[in-house]
CSV table of C-alpha atoms in Angstrom, one decimal:
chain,number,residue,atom,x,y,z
A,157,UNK,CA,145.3,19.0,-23.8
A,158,UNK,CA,148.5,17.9,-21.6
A,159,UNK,CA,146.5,16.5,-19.2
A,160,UNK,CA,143.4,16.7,-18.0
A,161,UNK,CA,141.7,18.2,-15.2
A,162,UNK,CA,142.5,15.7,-12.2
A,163,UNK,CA,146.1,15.7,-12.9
A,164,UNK,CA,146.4,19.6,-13.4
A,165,UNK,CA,144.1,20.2,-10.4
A,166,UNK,CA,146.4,17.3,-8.6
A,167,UNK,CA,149.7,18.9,-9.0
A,168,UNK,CA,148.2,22.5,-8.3
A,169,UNK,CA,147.4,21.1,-4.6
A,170,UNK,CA,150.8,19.5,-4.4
A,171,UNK,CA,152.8,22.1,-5.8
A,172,UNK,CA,151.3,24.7,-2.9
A,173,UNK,CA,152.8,22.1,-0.4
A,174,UNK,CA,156.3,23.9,1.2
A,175,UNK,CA,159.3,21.9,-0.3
A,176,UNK,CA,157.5,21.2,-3.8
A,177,UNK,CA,157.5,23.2,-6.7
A,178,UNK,CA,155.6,22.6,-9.5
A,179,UNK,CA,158.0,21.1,-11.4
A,180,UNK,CA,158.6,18.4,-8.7
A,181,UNK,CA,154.9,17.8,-7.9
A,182,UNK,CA,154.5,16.9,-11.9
A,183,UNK,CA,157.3,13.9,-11.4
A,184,UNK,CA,155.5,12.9,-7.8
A,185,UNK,CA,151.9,12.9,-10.2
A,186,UNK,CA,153.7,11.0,-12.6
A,187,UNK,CA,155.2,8.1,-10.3
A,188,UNK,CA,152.4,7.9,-8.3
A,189,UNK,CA,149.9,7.5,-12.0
A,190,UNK,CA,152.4,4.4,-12.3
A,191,UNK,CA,151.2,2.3,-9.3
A,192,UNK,CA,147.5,4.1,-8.6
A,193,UNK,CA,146.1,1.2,-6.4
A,194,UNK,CA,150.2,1.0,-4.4
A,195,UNK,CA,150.7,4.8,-4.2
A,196,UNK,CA,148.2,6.9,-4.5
A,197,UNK,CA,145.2,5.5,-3.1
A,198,UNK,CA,147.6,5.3,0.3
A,199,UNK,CA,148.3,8.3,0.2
A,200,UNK,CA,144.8,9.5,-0.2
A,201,UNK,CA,143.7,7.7,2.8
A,202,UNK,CA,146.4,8.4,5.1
A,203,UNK,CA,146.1,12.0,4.6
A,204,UNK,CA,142.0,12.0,5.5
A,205,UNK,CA,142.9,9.8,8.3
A,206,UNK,CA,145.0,12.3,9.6
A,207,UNK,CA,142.8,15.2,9.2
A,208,UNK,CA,140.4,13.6,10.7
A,209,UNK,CA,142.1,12.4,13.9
A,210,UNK,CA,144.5,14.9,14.5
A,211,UNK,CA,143.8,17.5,16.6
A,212,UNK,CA,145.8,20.3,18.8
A,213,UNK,CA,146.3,18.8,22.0
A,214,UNK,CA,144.0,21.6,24.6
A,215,UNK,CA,146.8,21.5,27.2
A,216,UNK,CA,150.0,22.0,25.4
A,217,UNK,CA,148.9,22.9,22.0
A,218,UNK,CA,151.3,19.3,20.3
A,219,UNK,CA,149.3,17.4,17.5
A,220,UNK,CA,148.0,14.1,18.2
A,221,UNK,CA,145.3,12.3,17.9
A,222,UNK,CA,144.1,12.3,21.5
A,223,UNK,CA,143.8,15.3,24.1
A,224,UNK,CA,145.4,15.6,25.9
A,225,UNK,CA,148.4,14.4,23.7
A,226,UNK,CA,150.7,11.4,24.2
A,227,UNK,CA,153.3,14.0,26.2
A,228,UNK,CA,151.0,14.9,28.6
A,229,UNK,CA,149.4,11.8,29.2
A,230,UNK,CA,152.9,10.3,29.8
A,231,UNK,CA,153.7,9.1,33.6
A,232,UNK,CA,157.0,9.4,32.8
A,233,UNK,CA,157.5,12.6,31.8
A,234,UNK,CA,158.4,15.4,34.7
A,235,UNK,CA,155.6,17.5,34.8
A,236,UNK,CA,157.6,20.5,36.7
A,237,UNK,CA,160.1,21.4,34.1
A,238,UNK,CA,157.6,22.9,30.8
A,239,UNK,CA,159.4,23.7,27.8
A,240,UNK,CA,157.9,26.8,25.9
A,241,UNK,CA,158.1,26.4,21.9
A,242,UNK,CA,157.0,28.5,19.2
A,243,UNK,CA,155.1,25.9,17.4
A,244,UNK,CA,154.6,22.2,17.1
A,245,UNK,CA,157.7,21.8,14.6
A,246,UNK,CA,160.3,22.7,17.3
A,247,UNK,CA,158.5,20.3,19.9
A,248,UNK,CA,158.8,17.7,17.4
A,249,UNK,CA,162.5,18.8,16.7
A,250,UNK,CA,163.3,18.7,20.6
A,251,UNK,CA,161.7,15.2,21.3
A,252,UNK,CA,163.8,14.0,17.9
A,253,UNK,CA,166.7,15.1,19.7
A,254,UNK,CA,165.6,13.5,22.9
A,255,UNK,CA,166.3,16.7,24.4
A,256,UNK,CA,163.5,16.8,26.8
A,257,UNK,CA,162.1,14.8,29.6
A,258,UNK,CA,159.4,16.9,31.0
A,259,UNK,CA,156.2,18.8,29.0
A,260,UNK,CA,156.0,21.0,26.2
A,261,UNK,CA,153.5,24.5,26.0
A,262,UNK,CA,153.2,25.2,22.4
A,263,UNK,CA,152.8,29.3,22.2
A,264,UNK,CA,151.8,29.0,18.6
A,265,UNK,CA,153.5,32.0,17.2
A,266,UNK,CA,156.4,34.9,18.4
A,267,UNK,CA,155.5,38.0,19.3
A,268,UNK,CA,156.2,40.1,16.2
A,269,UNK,CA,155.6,44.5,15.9
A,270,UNK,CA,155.8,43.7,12.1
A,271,UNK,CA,153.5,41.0,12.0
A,272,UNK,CA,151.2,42.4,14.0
A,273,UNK,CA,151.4,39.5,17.0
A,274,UNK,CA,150.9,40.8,20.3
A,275,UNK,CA,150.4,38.9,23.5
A,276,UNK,CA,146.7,37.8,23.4
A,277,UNK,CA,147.4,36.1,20.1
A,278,UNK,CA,149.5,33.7,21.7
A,279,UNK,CA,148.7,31.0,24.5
A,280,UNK,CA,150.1,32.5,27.2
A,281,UNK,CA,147.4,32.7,29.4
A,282,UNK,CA,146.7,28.7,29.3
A,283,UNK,CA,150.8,29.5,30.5
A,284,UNK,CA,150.2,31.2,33.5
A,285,UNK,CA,147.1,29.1,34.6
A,286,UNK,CA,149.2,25.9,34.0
A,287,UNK,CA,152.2,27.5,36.1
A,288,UNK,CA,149.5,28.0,38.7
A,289,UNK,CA,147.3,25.2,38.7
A,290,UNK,CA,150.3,22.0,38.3
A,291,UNK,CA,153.1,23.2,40.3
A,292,UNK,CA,155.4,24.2,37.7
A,293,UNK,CA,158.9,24.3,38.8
A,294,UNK,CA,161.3,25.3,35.8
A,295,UNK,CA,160.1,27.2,32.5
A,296,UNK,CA,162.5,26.0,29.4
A,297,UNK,CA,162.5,28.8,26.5
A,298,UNK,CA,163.2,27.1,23.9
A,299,UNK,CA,162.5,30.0,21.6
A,300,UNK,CA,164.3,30.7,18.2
A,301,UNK,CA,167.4,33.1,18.3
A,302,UNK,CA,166.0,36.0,16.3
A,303,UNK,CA,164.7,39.3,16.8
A,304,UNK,CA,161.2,38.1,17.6
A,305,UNK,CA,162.5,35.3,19.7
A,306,UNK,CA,164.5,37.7,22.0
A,307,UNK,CA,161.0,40.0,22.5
A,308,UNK,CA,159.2,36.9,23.1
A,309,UNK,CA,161.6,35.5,25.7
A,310,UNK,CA,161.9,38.8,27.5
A,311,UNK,CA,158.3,39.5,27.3
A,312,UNK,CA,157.6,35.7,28.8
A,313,UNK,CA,160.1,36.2,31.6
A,314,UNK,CA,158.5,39.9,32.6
A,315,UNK,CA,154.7,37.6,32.9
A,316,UNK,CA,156.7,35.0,34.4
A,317,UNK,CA,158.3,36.3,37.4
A,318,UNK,CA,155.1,37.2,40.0
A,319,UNK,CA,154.7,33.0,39.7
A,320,UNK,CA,157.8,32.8,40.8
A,321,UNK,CA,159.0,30.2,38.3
A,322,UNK,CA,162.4,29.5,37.1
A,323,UNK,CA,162.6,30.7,33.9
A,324,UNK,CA,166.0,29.4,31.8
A,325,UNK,CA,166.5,29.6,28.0
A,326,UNK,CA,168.7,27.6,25.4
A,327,UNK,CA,172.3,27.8,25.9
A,328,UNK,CA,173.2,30.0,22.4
A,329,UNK,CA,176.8,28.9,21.1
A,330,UNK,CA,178.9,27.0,18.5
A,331,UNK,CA,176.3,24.2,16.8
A,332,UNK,CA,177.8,20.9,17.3
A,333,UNK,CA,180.1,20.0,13.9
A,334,UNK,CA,179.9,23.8,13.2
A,335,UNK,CA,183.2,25.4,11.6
A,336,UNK,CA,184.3,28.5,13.7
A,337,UNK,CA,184.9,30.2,9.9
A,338,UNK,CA,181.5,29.8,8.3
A,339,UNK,CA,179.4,30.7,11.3
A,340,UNK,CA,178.3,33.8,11.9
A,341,UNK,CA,179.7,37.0,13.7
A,342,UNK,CA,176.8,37.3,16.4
A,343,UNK,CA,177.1,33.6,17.4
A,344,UNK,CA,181.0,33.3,17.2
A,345,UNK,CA,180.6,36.8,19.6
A,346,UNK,CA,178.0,35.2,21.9
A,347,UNK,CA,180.1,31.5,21.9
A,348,UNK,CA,183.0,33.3,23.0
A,349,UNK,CA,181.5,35.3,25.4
A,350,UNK,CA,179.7,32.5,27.0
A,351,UNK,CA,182.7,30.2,27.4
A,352,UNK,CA,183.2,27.6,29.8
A,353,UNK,CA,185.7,26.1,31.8
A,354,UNK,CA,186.8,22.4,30.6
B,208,UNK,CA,156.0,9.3,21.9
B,209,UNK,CA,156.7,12.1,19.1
B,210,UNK,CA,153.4,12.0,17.0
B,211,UNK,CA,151.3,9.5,17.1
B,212,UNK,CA,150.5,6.7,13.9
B,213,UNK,CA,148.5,8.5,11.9
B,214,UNK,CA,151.1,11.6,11.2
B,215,UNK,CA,154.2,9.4,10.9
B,216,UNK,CA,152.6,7.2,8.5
B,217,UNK,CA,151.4,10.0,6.4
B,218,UNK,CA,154.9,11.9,6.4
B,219,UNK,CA,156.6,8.2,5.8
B,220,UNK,CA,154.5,8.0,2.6
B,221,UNK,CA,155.3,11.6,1.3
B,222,UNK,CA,158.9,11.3,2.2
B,223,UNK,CA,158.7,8.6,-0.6
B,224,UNK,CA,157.9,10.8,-3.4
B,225,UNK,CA,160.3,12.1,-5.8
B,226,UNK,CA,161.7,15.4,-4.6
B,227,UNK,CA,160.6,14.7,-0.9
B,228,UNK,CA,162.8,14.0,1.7
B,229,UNK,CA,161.6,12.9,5.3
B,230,UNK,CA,162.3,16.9,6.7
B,231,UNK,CA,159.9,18.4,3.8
B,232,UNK,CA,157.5,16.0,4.2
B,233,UNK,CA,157.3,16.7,8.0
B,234,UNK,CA,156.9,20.7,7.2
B,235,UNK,CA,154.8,19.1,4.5
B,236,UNK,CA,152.6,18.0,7.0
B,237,UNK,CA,152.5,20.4,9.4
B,238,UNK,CA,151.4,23.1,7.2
B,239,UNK,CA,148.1,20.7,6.1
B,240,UNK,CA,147.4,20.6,9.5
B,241,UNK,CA,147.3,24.1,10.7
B,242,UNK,CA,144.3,23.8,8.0
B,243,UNK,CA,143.0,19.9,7.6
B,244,UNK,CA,139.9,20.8,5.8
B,245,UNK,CA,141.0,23.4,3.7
B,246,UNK,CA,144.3,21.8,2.8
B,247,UNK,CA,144.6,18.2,3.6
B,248,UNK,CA,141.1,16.5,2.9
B,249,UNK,CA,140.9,18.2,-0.6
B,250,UNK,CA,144.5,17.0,-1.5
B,251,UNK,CA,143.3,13.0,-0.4
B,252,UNK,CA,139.9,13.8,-2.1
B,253,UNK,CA,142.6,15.2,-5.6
B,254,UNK,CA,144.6,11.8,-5.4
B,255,UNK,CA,141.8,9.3,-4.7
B,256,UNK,CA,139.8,11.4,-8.0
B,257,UNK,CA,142.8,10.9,-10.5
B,258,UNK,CA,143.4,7.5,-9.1
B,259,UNK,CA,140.4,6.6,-9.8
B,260,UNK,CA,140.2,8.2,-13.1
B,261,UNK,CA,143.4,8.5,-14.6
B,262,UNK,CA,144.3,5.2,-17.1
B,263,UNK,CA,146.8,5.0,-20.1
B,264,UNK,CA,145.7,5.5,-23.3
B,265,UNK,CA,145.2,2.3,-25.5
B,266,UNK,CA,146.5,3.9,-28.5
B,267,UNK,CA,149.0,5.9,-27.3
B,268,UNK,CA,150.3,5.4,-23.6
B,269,UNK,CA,149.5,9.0,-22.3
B,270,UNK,CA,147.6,9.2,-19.3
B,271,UNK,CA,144.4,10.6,-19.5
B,272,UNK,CA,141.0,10.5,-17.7
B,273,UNK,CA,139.6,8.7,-21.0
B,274,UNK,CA,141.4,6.1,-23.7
B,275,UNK,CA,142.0,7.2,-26.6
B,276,UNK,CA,143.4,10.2,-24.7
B,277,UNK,CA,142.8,13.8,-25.6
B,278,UNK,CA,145.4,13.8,-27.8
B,279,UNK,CA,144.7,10.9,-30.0
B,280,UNK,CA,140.9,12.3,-30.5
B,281,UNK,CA,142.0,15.6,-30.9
B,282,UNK,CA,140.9,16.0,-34.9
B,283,UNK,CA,143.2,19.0,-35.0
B,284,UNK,CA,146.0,16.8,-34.9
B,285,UNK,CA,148.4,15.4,-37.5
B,286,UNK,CA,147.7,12.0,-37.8
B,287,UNK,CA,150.7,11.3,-40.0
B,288,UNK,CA,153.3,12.2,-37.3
B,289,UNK,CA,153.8,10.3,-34.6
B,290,UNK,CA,156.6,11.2,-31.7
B,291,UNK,CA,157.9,8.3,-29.7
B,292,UNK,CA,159.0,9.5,-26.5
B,293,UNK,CA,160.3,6.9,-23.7
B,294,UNK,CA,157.8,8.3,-21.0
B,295,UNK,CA,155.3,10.1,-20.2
B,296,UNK,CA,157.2,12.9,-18.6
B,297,UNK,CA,158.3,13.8,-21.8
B,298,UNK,CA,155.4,14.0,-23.8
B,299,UNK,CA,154.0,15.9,-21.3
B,300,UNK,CA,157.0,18.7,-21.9
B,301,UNK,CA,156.8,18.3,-25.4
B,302,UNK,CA,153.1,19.4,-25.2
B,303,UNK,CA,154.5,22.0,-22.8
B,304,UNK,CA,156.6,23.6,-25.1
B,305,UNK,CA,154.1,23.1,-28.2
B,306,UNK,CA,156.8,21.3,-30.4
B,307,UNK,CA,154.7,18.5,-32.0
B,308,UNK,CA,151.4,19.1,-33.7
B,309,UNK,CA,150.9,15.2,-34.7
B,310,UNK,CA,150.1,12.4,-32.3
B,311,UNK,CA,152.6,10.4,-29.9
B,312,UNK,CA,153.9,6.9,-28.5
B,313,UNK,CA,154.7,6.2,-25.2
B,314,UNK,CA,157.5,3.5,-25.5
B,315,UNK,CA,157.5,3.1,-21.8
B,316,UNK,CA,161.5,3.1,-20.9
B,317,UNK,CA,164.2,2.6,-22.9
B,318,UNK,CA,166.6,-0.2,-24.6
B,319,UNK,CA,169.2,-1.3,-21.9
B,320,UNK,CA,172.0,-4.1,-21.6
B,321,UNK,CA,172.1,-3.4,-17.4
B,322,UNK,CA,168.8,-3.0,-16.9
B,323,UNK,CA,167.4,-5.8,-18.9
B,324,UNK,CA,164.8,-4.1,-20.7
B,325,UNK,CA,164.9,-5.6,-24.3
B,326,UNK,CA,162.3,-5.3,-27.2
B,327,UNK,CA,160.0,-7.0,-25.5
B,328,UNK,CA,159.1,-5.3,-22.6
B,329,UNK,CA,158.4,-1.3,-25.0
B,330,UNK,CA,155.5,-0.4,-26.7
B,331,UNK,CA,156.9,-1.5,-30.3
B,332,UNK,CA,155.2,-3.6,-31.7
B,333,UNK,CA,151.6,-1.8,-31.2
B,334,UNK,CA,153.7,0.8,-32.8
B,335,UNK,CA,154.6,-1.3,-35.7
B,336,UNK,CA,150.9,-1.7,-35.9
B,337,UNK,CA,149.7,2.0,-35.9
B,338,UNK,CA,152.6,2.7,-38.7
B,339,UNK,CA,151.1,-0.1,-40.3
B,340,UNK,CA,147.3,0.7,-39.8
B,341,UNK,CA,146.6,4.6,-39.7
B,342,UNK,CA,149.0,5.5,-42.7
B,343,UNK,CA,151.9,7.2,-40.7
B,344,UNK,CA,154.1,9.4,-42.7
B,345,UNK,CA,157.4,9.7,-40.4
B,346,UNK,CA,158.0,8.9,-36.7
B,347,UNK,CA,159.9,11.7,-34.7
B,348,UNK,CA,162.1,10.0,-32.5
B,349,UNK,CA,162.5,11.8,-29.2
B,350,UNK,CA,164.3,10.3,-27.0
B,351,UNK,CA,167.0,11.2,-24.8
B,352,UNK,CA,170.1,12.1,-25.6
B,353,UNK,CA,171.7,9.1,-23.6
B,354,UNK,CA,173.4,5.5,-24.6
B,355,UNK,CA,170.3,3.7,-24.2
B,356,UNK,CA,168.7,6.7,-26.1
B,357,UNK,CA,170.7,6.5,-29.3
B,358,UNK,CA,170.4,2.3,-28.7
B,359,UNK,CA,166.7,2.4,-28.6
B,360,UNK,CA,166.9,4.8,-31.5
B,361,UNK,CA,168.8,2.7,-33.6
B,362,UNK,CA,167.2,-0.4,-32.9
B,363,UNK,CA,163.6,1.4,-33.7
B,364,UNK,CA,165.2,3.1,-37.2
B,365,UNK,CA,166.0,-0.6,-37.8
B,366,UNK,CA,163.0,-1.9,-37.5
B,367,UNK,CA,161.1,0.5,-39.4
B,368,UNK,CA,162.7,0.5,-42.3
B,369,UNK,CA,161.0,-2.5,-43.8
B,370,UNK,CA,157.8,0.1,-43.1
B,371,UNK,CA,158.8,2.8,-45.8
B,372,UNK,CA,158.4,5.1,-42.8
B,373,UNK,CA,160.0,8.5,-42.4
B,374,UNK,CA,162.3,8.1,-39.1
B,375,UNK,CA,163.4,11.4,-37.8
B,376,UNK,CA,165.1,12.7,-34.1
B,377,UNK,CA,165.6,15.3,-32.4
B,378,UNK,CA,168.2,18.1,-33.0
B,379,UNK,CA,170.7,18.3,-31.0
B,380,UNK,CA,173.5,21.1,-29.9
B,381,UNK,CA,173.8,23.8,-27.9
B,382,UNK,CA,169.7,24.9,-25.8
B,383,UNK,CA,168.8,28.1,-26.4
B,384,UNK,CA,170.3,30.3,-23.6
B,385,UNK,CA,172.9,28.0,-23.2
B,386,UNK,CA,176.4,29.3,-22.9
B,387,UNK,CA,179.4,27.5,-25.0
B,388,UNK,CA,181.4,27.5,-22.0
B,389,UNK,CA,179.6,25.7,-19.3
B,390,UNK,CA,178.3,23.0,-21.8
B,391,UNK,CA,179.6,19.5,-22.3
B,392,UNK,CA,182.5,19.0,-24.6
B,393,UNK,CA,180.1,16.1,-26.3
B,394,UNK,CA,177.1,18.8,-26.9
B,395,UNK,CA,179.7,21.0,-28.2
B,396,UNK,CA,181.4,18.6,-30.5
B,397,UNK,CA,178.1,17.4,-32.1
B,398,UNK,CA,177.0,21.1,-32.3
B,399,UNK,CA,179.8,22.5,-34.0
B,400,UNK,CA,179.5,19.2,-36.3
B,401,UNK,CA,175.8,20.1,-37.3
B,402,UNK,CA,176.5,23.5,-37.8
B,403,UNK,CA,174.2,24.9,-40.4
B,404,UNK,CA,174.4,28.4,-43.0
B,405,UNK,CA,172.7,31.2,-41.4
């Protein structure tokens, strides 16, 4: 008697969403109930929009609404230096950061013995036939710092080396603003250890 | 060059809902589109339904997919008692919690000086009407606990006197599984004040 069906079933979608709980997808319901027409109905259609014309880009795995995506369309961009990410929110991260001026290849996943990943679940063959096929000069693993990342990395560089591509990874090391005291032991050991001349 | 219209639009409108900021909306997103059709199209499908559907109640104020709401045809409820609550929000807990077996009234904000919300712009006199026209017994007064609480609540008790209404709030002291010493020195002033025999 709260509420009836469309609001419940409403904030059951929203709540499933990462980031909101249900608790915080009732107070979303509720502002958005305030302004239907202004809020919600926006919403609504942005979101079919999207799922509609987004779609995995079938050379580098990014999201867009054309394939292939704008990255890889891009005359600027240096097609010889590929940077390898786990999935398409690092990518998005790297290009935020303007980190990047070449291509991206999204492996969709790590390697993982727990998770039950192994190498055919990953697109790494489209890899190897882009290394072969467009000249690829440098291979950026830009993979994340864990367990999983490590296999993944090493595992890529083993496939890697009969192309005989460069293969680099991400420097690992103090984050930029980090405190020496509230970072942790492995990456205060590996900053120290990889230190640089000023 | 990131993502193309159609995702930074979408994660520009969710970043704008309470409890949302621009980095959960972006994961947000991302996760609806590993699965559009399972995921995202039944979300915009959810929100263009209630949009569509959802109104406030002409008696009451609560939002419901028909006017008079649920609540106010409900013949299990007590007519006589009627809980004024500033928003919908709160009725919506109160119903959560099961405190209040009559009907309610959705002021729709709150007295306040700085904000320039006077008399004018609540739900009172259509309450005035209802204490006048379905034979209310007492009005609960539940509203928050705040200046602009106690001033809408004393401004409402004065203008339902002349009504030979019952006007009645809200206890207030220490919440149940509160402990004394992290509480406010005001909550435990007024709690120690309204102390009652065990």
């Amino acid at each position: 008697m709260i509420a009836n069906d469309p609001i419940e079933h409403l904030i059951g979608l929203l709540s499933r969403l990462p980031g909101l709980g249900r608790r915080s997808a009732r107070r979303a319901v509720l502002k958005m109930l305030m302004d239907p027409a202004g809020r919600m109905l926006p919403l609504a259609e942005a979101l079919q929009h999207a799922a509609e014309a987004v779609r995995p880009c079938e050379t580098c795995g990014n999201l867009d609404t054309a394939s292939p995506c704008g990255i890889c369309r891009d005359a600027h961009r240096d097609r010889r230096l590929v940077c390898v990410v786990e999935g398409v929110a690092d990518l998005w991260a790297l290009e935020r950061a303007h980190a990047h001026r070449g291509t991206y290849h999204v492996l969709g996943g790590l390697l993982s013995a727990l998770g039950g990943t192994g190498p055919e679940d990953l697109s790494i063959a489209p890899l190897l036939r882009r290394i072969e096929e467009d000249g690829i000069e440098e291979v950026i693993l830009a993979l994340p710092a864990t367990v999983d990342g490590a296999t993944t990395a090493h595992y890529l560089t083993d496939r890697l080396k009969p192309t005989g591509t460069t293969v680099t990874r991400l420097a690992q090391g103090v984050p930029i603003g980090g405190a020496l005291d509230v970072l942790d032991d492995g990456t205060l050991a590996a900053a120290f250890k990889a230190r640089r001349p000023l």
